[in-house]
PDB file of C-alpha atoms and ligand atoms in Angstrom:
ATOM      1  CA  UNK T   1     -12.299 -12.395   3.032  1.00 48.00           C
ATOM      2  CA  UNK T   2     -12.480 -10.536  -0.368  1.00 71.00           C
ATOM      3  CA  UNK T   3     -11.830  -7.047   0.545  1.00 95.00           C
ATOM      4  CA  UNK T   4     -13.751  -4.055   1.693  1.00 98.00           C
ATOM      5  CA  UNK T   5     -14.273  -0.608   0.268  1.00 98.00           C
ATOM      6  CA  UNK T   6     -15.337   2.744   2.330  1.00 98.00           C
ATOM      7  CA  UNK T   7     -19.167   3.416   2.064  1.00 98.00           C
ATOM      8  CA  UNK T   8     -20.134   6.963   3.137  1.00 98.00           C
ATOM      9  CA  UNK T   9     -23.679   8.483   2.780  1.00 98.00           C
ATOM     10  CA  UNK T  10     -24.349  11.720   3.455  1.00 98.00           C
ATOM     11  CA  UNK T  11     -27.506  13.730   3.664  1.00 98.00           C
ATOM     12  CA  UNK T  12     -28.682  17.391   3.934  1.00 97.00           C
ATOM     13  CA  UNK T  13     -28.719  16.163   7.459  1.00 95.00           C
ATOM     14  CA  UNK T  14     -24.805  15.544   7.360  1.00 97.00           C
ATOM     15  CA  UNK T  15     -22.665  12.352   7.815  1.00 98.00           C
ATOM     16  CA  UNK T  16     -24.908   9.451   7.891  1.00 98.00           C
ATOM     17  CA  UNK T  17     -22.456   6.749   7.553  1.00 97.00           C
ATOM     18  CA  UNK T  18     -18.826   6.048   7.154  1.00 98.00           C
ATOM     19  CA  UNK T  19     -17.693   1.967   7.613  1.00 98.00           C
ATOM     20  CA  UNK T  20     -15.699  -0.175   5.435  1.00 98.00           C
ATOM     21  CA  UNK T  21     -18.331  -2.499   3.697  1.00 98.00           C
ATOM     22  CA  UNK T  22     -18.130  -5.804   1.843  1.00 98.00           C
ATOM     23  CA  UNK T  23     -20.959  -5.420   0.067  1.00 98.00           C
ATOM     24  CA  UNK T  24     -23.929  -2.777  -0.689  1.00 98.00           C
ATOM     25  CA  UNK T  25     -27.123  -2.527  -2.549  1.00 98.00           C
ATOM     26  CA  UNK T  26     -28.430  -0.182  -4.049  1.00 98.00           C
ATOM     27  CA  UNK T  27     -32.074   1.585  -5.304  1.00 98.00           C
ATOM     28  CA  UNK T  28     -30.763   2.487  -8.586  1.00 97.00           C
ATOM     29  CA  UNK T  29     -33.925   4.748 -10.404  1.00 95.00           C
ATOM     30  CA  UNK T  30     -33.659   1.845 -13.058  1.00 92.00           C
ATOM     31  CA  UNK T  31     -33.330  -0.646 -10.852  1.00 95.00           C
ATOM     32  CA  UNK T  32     -30.794  -2.148  -7.776  1.00 97.00           C
ATOM     33  CA  UNK T  33     -27.333  -1.574  -8.321  1.00 97.00           C
ATOM     34  CA  UNK T  34     -24.443  -4.353  -6.547  1.00 98.00           C
ATOM     35  CA  UNK T  35     -21.361  -2.543  -5.846  1.00 98.00           C
ATOM     36  CA  UNK T  36     -18.650  -5.404  -4.973  1.00 98.00           C
ATOM     37  CA  UNK T  37     -15.047  -4.155  -3.474  1.00 98.00           C
ATOM     38  CA  UNK T  38     -13.117  -2.361  -6.370  1.00 96.00           C
ATOM     39  CA  UNK T  39     -15.824  -1.769  -8.495  1.00 97.00           C
ATOM     40  CA  UNK T  40     -15.614   0.175 -11.570  1.00 97.00           C
ATOM     41  CA  UNK T  41     -16.154   3.936 -11.608  1.00 97.00           C
ATOM     42  CA  UNK T  42     -19.841   4.560 -12.175  1.00 96.00           C
ATOM     43  CA  UNK T  43     -21.785   7.846 -11.011  1.00 97.00           C
ATOM     44  CA  UNK T  44     -26.144   6.992 -10.711  1.00 97.00           C
ATOM     45  CA  UNK T  45     -29.037   8.632  -9.312  1.00 98.00           C
ATOM     46  CA  UNK T  46     -30.633   6.874  -6.983  1.00 98.00           C
ATOM     47  CA  UNK T  47     -34.549   5.948  -6.366  1.00 98.00           C
ATOM     48  CA  UNK T  48     -36.801   6.063  -3.197  1.00 98.00           C
ATOM     49  CA  UNK T  49     -35.885   2.575  -1.365  1.00 98.00           C
ATOM     50  CA  UNK T  50     -33.423   0.945   0.989  1.00 98.00           C
ATOM     51  CA  UNK T  51     -29.842   1.043   0.499  1.00 98.00           C
ATOM     52  CA  UNK T  52     -28.690  -2.875   2.232  1.00 98.00           C
ATOM     53  CA  UNK T  53     -24.728  -3.183   2.901  1.00 98.00           C
ATOM     54  CA  UNK T  54     -22.865  -5.808   5.105  1.00 98.00           C
ATOM     55  CA  UNK T  55     -20.512  -4.879   7.361  1.00 98.00           C
ATOM     56  CA  UNK T  56     -18.639  -7.661   9.341  1.00 96.00           C
ATOM     57  CA  UNK T  57     -21.167 -10.340   7.503  1.00 94.00           C
ATOM     58  CA  UNK T  58     -24.329  -8.370   9.240  1.00 97.00           C
ATOM     59  CA  UNK T  59     -26.740  -6.732   6.687  1.00 97.00           C
ATOM     60  CA  UNK T  60     -28.052  -3.003   7.975  1.00 98.00           C
ATOM     61  CA  UNK T  61     -29.973  -1.318   6.323  1.00 98.00           C
ATOM     62  CA  UNK T  62     -31.071   2.612   5.189  1.00 98.00           C
ATOM     63  CA  UNK T  63     -33.851   4.287   4.256  1.00 98.00           C
ATOM     64  CA  UNK T  64     -32.913   6.863   1.410  1.00 98.00           C
ATOM     65  CA  UNK T  65     -35.077   8.774  -0.875  1.00 97.00           C
ATOM     66  CA  UNK T  66     -33.292   9.809  -3.832  1.00 94.00           C
ATOM     67  CA  UNK T  67     -29.861  11.183  -4.491  1.00 98.00           C
ATOM     68  CA  UNK T  68     -26.924   9.866  -6.310  1.00 98.00           C
ATOM     69  CA  UNK T  69     -23.406   7.711  -5.595  1.00 98.00           C
ATOM     70  CA  UNK T  70     -20.480   8.199  -6.812  1.00 98.00           C
ATOM     71  CA  UNK T  71     -17.934   4.875  -7.376  1.00 98.00           C
ATOM     72  CA  UNK T  72     -14.574   5.655  -7.356  1.00 98.00           C
ATOM     73  CA  UNK T  73     -11.035   4.627  -5.912  1.00 97.00           C
ATOM     74  CA  UNK T  74     -13.228   1.810  -3.945  1.00 98.00           C
ATOM     75  CA  UNK T  75     -15.342   4.521  -2.246  1.00 98.00           C
ATOM     76  CA  UNK T  76     -18.511   4.396  -3.132  1.00 98.00           C
ATOM     77  CA  UNK T  77     -20.409   8.276  -1.594  1.00 98.00           C
ATOM     78  CA  UNK T  78     -23.471   8.145  -1.297  1.00 98.00           C
ATOM     79  CA  UNK T  79     -25.066  11.816  -1.982  1.00 98.00           C
ATOM     80  CA  UNK T  80     -28.826  11.318  -0.835  1.00 98.00           C
ATOM     81  CA  UNK T  81     -31.878  13.869  -0.457  1.00 98.00           C
ATOM     82  CA  UNK T  82     -32.878  12.220   2.899  1.00 98.00           C
ATOM     83  CA  UNK T  83     -31.378   8.819   5.014  1.00 98.00           C
ATOM     84  CA  UNK T  84     -32.009   6.862   7.425  1.00 98.00           C
ATOM     85  CA  UNK T  85     -30.447   4.334   9.445  1.00 97.00           C
ATOM     86  CA  UNK T  86     -32.521   1.567  10.070  1.00 97.00           C
ATOM     87  CA  UNK T  87     -32.381   1.973  13.863  1.00 96.00           C
ATOM     88  CA  UNK T  88     -33.098   5.906  14.133  1.00 96.00           C
ATOM     89  CA  UNK T  89     -36.794   5.318  11.905  1.00 98.00           C
ATOM     90  CA  UNK T  90     -39.626   6.165  13.675  1.00 97.00           C
ATOM     91  CA  UNK T  91     -41.674   3.561  12.312  1.00 97.00           C
ATOM     92  CA  UNK T  92     -45.049   4.944  13.769  1.00 97.00           C
ATOM     93  CA  UNK T  93     -44.341   8.488  11.859  1.00 98.00           C
ATOM     94  CA  UNK T  94     -43.581   5.812   8.544  1.00 98.00           C
ATOM     95  CA  UNK T  95     -46.934   4.257   9.121  1.00 98.00           C
ATOM     96  CA  UNK T  96     -49.083   7.059   9.583  1.00 98.00           C
ATOM     97  CA  UNK T  97     -46.973   8.963   6.721  1.00 98.00           C
ATOM     98  CA  UNK T  98     -48.179   5.549   4.696  1.00 98.00           C
ATOM     99  CA  UNK T  99     -51.682   5.827   5.821  1.00 97.00           C
ATOM    100  CA  UNK T 100     -52.298   9.591   4.959  1.00 95.00           C
ATOM    101  CA  UNK T 101     -50.628   8.590   1.021  1.00 95.00           C
ATOM    102  CA  UNK T 102     -53.268   5.971   0.829  1.00 95.00           C
ATOM    103  CA  UNK T 103     -56.393   8.119   1.795  1.00 92.00           C
ATOM    104  CA  UNK T 104     -54.981  10.973  -0.514  1.00 90.00           C
ATOM    105  CA  UNK T 105     -54.730   8.393  -3.252  1.00 91.00           C
ATOM    106  CA  UNK T 106     -58.148   6.298  -2.860  1.00 90.00           C
ATOM    107  CA  UNK T 107     -59.862  10.123  -2.910  1.00 87.00           C
ATOM    108  CA  UNK T 108     -57.734  11.463  -5.891  1.00 78.00           C
ATOM    109  CA  UNK T 109     -58.409  14.438  -7.607  1.00 75.00           C
ATOM    110  CA  UNK T 110     -55.321  16.183  -9.951  1.00 67.00           C
ATOM    111  CA  UNK T 111     -52.493  14.674 -10.928  1.00 65.00           C
ATOM    112  CA  UNK T 112     -49.731  16.734  -9.587  1.00 65.00           C
ATOM    113  CA  UNK T 113     -51.379  15.644  -5.772  1.00 83.00           C
ATOM    114  CA  UNK T 114     -51.595  11.397  -6.809  1.00 87.00           C
ATOM    115  CA  UNK T 115     -47.593  11.828  -7.733  1.00 89.00           C
ATOM    116  CA  UNK T 116     -46.582  13.731  -4.764  1.00 91.00           C
ATOM    117  CA  UNK T 117     -49.126  10.885  -2.780  1.00 93.00           C
ATOM    118  CA  UNK T 118     -47.298   8.751  -4.335  1.00 95.00           C
ATOM    119  CA  UNK T 119     -44.259   9.684  -3.529  1.00 96.00           C
ATOM    120  CA  UNK T 120     -44.777  10.038   0.206  1.00 97.00           C
ATOM    121  CA  UNK T 121     -46.473   6.371  -0.279  1.00 98.00           C
ATOM    122  CA  UNK T 122     -42.779   5.138  -1.496  1.00 98.00           C
ATOM    123  CA  UNK T 123     -41.189   6.838   0.686  1.00 98.00           C
ATOM    124  CA  UNK T 124     -43.063   5.860   3.820  1.00 98.00           C
ATOM    125  CA  UNK T 125     -43.123   1.818   2.586  1.00 98.00           C
ATOM    126  CA  UNK T 126     -38.968   1.905   2.246  1.00 98.00           C
ATOM    127  CA  UNK T 127     -38.359   3.710   6.191  1.00 98.00           C
ATOM    128  CA  UNK T 128     -41.044   0.613   7.449  1.00 98.00           C
ATOM    129  CA  UNK T 129     -38.487  -1.839   5.681  1.00 98.00           C
ATOM    130  CA  UNK T 130     -35.347  -0.420   6.764  1.00 98.00           C
ATOM    131  CA  UNK T 131     -36.838  -0.147   9.991  1.00 97.00           C
ATOM    132  CA  UNK T 132     -37.671  -3.882  10.556  1.00 94.00           C
ATOM    133  CA  UNK T 133     -35.951  -6.665   9.964  1.00 74.00           C
TER     134      UNK T 133
HETATM  135  P1  LIG C   1     -43.484  12.986   6.681  1.00 66.76           P
HETATM  136  O1  LIG C   1     -45.135  12.883   6.612  1.00 66.76           O
HETATM  137  O2  LIG C   1     -43.884  11.822   7.679  1.00 66.76           O
HETATM  138  O3  LIG C   1     -42.656  13.960   7.022  1.00 66.76           O
HETATM  139  P2  LIG C   1     -41.994  12.835   4.122  1.00 66.76           P
HETATM  140  O4  LIG C   1     -41.977  11.831   3.709  1.00 66.76           O
HETATM  141  O5  LIG C   1     -42.845  13.773   3.844  1.00 66.76           O
HETATM  142  O6  LIG C   1     -42.493  11.894   5.832  1.00 66.76           O
HETATM  143  P3  LIG C   1     -39.080  13.780   4.396  1.00 66.76           P
HETATM  144  O7  LIG C   1     -40.281  15.046   3.505  1.00 66.76           O
HETATM  145  O8  LIG C   1     -38.639  12.601   3.452  1.00 66.76           O
HETATM  146  O9  LIG C   1     -40.747  13.116   4.939  1.00 66.76           O
HETATM  147  O10 LIG C   1     -38.146  13.876   5.479  1.00 66.76           O
HETATM  148  C1  LIG C   1     -37.857  15.393   6.319  1.00 66.76           C
HETATM  149  C2  LIG C   1     -37.598  14.726   7.045  1.00 66.76           C
HETATM  150  O11 LIG C   1     -37.886  13.896   8.135  1.00 66.76           O
HETATM  151  C3  LIG C   1     -35.487  14.677   7.045  1.00 66.76           C
HETATM  152  O12 LIG C   1     -34.713  14.338   7.462  1.00 66.76           O
HETATM  153  C4  LIG C   1     -36.026  12.728   7.145  1.00 66.76           C
HETATM  154  O13 LIG C   1     -35.360  12.095   6.994  1.00 66.76           O
HETATM  155  C5  LIG C   1     -36.742  13.050   8.183  1.00 66.76           C
HETATM  156  N1  LIG C   1     -38.166  11.402   8.222  1.00 66.76           N
HETATM  157  C6  LIG C   1     -38.783  11.088   7.334  1.00 66.76           C
HETATM  158  N2  LIG C   1     -39.357  10.329   7.945  1.00 66.76           N
HETATM  159  C7  LIG C   1     -38.908   9.534   9.179  1.00 66.76           C
HETATM  160  C8  LIG C   1     -39.303   9.163  10.022  1.00 66.76           C
HETATM  161  N3  LIG C   1     -40.224   7.874   9.878  1.00 66.76           N
HETATM  162  N4  LIG C   1     -38.056   8.394  10.982  1.00 66.76           N
HETATM  163  C9  LIG C   1     -37.288   9.257  10.478  1.00 66.76           C
HETATM  164  N5  LIG C   1     -36.940  10.615  10.480  1.00 66.76           N
HETATM  165  C10 LIG C   1     -37.539  11.314   9.388  1.00 66.76           C
END
């Protein structure tokens, strides 16, 4: 095995995860960011999407809606606006949120509400992806 690093995910709700991980792919604001052990120091903003990480060769998923990641000293710390592990996601709630956002977008009236609906749609889709295998 090539080694591990400490992956921590915290959100305003509290500690979401602390694991020795082999690999993580994060939804960076400008594209996916893959991190292996002993990565160079990095601070970058996250967008809405799915964090995929590997522990004992098993891939796990966390839905997130943005925040920051800091990499230093073989530690990866995610400060997330929201973060839900796949098995904690209420799939029906996410599907309902997706349908609500799609309905709003189909009847869009002004720019600000459209943007809110677009972001809600992205969050719902990320949650659905993280909840499903
Ligand atoms: P909804 O319209 O269903 O509330 P939302 O995208 O507006 O969705 P957020 O504002 O992003 O929700 O999140 C509010 C809180 O609810 C956060 O703590 C988030 O982790 C949690 N949350 C949102 N959707 C889900 C879900 N489907 N399953 C579990 N937790 C969720």
